[in-house]
PDB file of C-alpha atoms in Angstrom:
ATOM      1  CA  THR A   1      87.063  93.536 116.237  1.00  0.00           C
ATOM      2  CA  LEU A   2      87.572  91.199 113.285  1.00  0.00           C
ATOM      3  CA  ILE A   3      84.150  92.113 111.894  1.00  0.00           C
ATOM      4  CA  LEU A   4      85.002  95.833 111.996  1.00  0.00           C
ATOM      5  CA  LEU A   5      88.301  95.322 110.176  1.00  0.00           C
ATOM      6  CA  ILE A   6      86.685  93.090 107.570  1.00  0.00           C
ATOM      7  CA  ILE A   7      83.977  95.691 106.950  1.00  0.00           C
ATOM      8  CA  LEU A   8      86.580  98.450 106.641  1.00  0.00           C
ATOM      9  CA  GLN A   9      88.682  96.356 104.257  1.00  0.00           C
ATOM     10  CA  VAL A  10      85.716  95.520 102.019  1.00  0.00           C
ATOM     11  CA  VAL A  11      84.537  99.141 101.960  1.00  0.00           C
ATOM     12  CA  ASP A  12      88.088 100.310 101.200  1.00  0.00           C
ATOM     13  CA  PHE A  13      88.287  97.715  98.425  1.00  0.00           C
ATOM     14  CA  ALA A  14      84.997  98.855  96.883  1.00  0.00           C
ATOM     15  CA  THR A  15      85.687 102.585  97.195  1.00  0.00           C
ATOM     16  CA  THR A  16      89.188 102.136  95.763  1.00  0.00           C
ATOM     17  CA  TYR A  17      87.717 100.598  92.623  1.00  0.00           C
ATOM     18  CA  MET A  18      85.078 103.335  92.437  1.00  0.00           C
ATOM     19  CA  ALA A  19      87.711 106.071  92.749  1.00  0.00           C
ATOM     20  CA  VAL A  20      90.044 104.494  90.191  1.00  0.00           C
ATOM     21  CA  SER A  21      87.147 104.058  87.761  1.00  0.00           C
ATOM     22  CA  LYS A  22      86.482 107.809  88.101  1.00  0.00           C
ATOM     23  CA  GLY A  23      90.091 108.638  87.220  1.00  0.00           C
ATOM     24  CA  ALA A  24      91.785 108.708  90.616  1.00  0.00           C
ATOM     25  CA  SER A  25      95.212 107.106  90.901  1.00  0.00           C
ATOM     26  CA  GLU A  26      96.182 104.553  93.527  1.00  0.00           C
ATOM     27  CA  VAL A  27      99.067 105.609  95.752  1.00  0.00           C
ATOM     28  CA  SER A  28     100.071 102.207  97.104  1.00  0.00           C
ATOM     29  CA  PRO A  29     102.356 100.343  94.669  1.00  0.00           C
ATOM     30  CA  LEU A  30     101.112  96.972  95.935  1.00  0.00           C
ATOM     31  CA  VAL A  31      97.446  97.857  95.550  1.00  0.00           C
ATOM     32  CA  LYS A  32      98.137  99.438  92.161  1.00  0.00           C
ATOM     33  CA  ALA A  33      99.807  96.205  90.991  1.00  0.00           C
ATOM     34  CA  LEU A  34      96.857  94.136  92.221  1.00  0.00           C
ATOM     35  CA  LEU A  35      94.086  96.309  90.743  1.00  0.00           C
ATOM     36  CA  PRO A  36      93.813  94.074  87.628  1.00  0.00           C
ATOM     37  CA  TYR A  37      93.249  91.111  89.986  1.00  0.00           C
ATOM     38  CA  PRO A  38      90.343  92.150  92.250  1.00  0.00           C
ATOM     39  CA  TRP A  39      89.871  88.786  93.973  1.00  0.00           C
ATOM     40  CA  LEU A  40      93.563  88.601  94.826  1.00  0.00           C
ATOM     41  CA  LEU A  41      93.465  92.139  96.202  1.00  0.00           C
ATOM     42  CA  LEU A  42      90.378  91.335  98.288  1.00  0.00           C
ATOM     43  CA  ALA A  43      92.037  88.156  99.603  1.00  0.00           C
ATOM     44  CA  LEU A  44      95.097  90.182 100.611  1.00  0.00           C
ATOM     45  CA  LYS A  45      92.945  92.770 102.381  1.00  0.00           C
ATOM     46  CA  LEU A  46      91.013  90.109 104.278  1.00  0.00           C
ATOM     47  CA  THR A  47      94.253  88.378 105.249  1.00  0.00           C
ATOM     48  CA  ILE A  48      95.527  91.667 106.652  1.00  0.00           C
ATOM     49  CA  ALA A  49      92.333  92.015 108.701  1.00  0.00           C
ATOM     50  CA  VAL A  50      92.697  88.519 110.156  1.00  0.00           C
ATOM     51  CA  LEU A  51      96.395  89.007 110.970  1.00  0.00           C
ATOM     52  CA  ALA A  52      95.697  92.377 112.564  1.00  0.00           C
ATOM     53  CA  CYS A  53      93.108  90.801 114.862  1.00  0.00           C
ATOM     54  CA  PHE A  54      95.476  87.991 115.708  1.00  0.00           C
ATOM     55  CA  PHE A  55      98.131  90.482 116.862  1.00  0.00           C
ATOM     56  CA  SER A  56      95.812  93.202 118.189  1.00  0.00           C
ATOM     57  CA  PRO A  57      95.346  91.857 121.740  1.00  0.00           C
ATOM     58  CA  LYS A  58      99.012  92.667 122.355  1.00  0.00           C
ATOM     59  CA  HIS A  59      99.142  95.853 120.281  1.00  0.00           C
ATOM     60  CA  LYS A  60      95.927  97.835 120.734  1.00  0.00           C
ATOM     61  CA  THR A  61      97.555 101.052 119.537  1.00  0.00           C
ATOM     62  CA  ILE A  62      98.391  99.493 116.175  1.00  0.00           C
ATOM     63  CA  TYR A  63      94.848  98.138 115.874  1.00  0.00           C
ATOM     64  CA  TYR A  64      93.285 101.552 116.527  1.00  0.00           C
ATOM     65  CA  ALA A  65      95.755 103.236 114.172  1.00  0.00           C
ATOM     66  CA  MET A  66      94.744 100.780 111.438  1.00  0.00           C
ATOM     67  CA  ILE A  67      91.086 101.621 111.960  1.00  0.00           C
ATOM     68  CA  ILE A  68      91.802 105.345 111.711  1.00  0.00           C
ATOM     69  CA  LEU A  69      93.947 104.903 108.596  1.00  0.00           C
ATOM     70  CA  TYR A  70      91.346 102.768 106.830  1.00  0.00           C
ATOM     71  CA  ILE A  71      88.592 105.253 107.636  1.00  0.00           C
ATOM     72  CA  GLN A  72      90.811 108.004 106.243  1.00  0.00           C
ATOM     73  CA  ALA A  73      91.470 105.968 103.070  1.00  0.00           C
ATOM     74  CA  ILE A  74      87.748 105.335 102.612  1.00  0.00           C
ATOM     75  CA  ILE A  75      86.968 109.038 103.005  1.00  0.00           C
ATOM     76  CA  MET A  76      89.636 109.929 100.443  1.00  0.00           C
ATOM     77  CA  ASN A  77      88.301 107.308  98.032  1.00  0.00           C
ATOM     78  CA  VAL A  78      84.763 108.667  98.387  1.00  0.00           C
ATOM     79  CA  LEU A  79      85.962 112.229  97.900  1.00  0.00           C
ATOM     80  CA  ASN A  80      87.780 111.140  94.731  1.00  0.00           C
ATOM     81  CA  THR A  81      84.567 109.684  93.351  1.00  0.00           C
ATOM     82  CA  VAL A  82      82.500 112.846  93.788  1.00  0.00           C
ATOM     83  CA  THR A  83      85.020 115.396  92.547  1.00  0.00           C
TER      84      THR A  83
END
């Protein structure tokens, strides 16, 4: 489960930068503020993945919702890079 969340976070990180470089705007104020600091943003994303796995055994619904939301964000990022 941790591996899946880490992969999703890294792909979201990469596709966010690709989309922004193509002119898309970031919706999240926190991510937007951290865009000039890519390593800090990646560290935050990986920390979120680790914390989610720590709490996920008790809250499976939240874990699955996170997976769905990150897949949705990745799809939107990819769509913003091709249009």
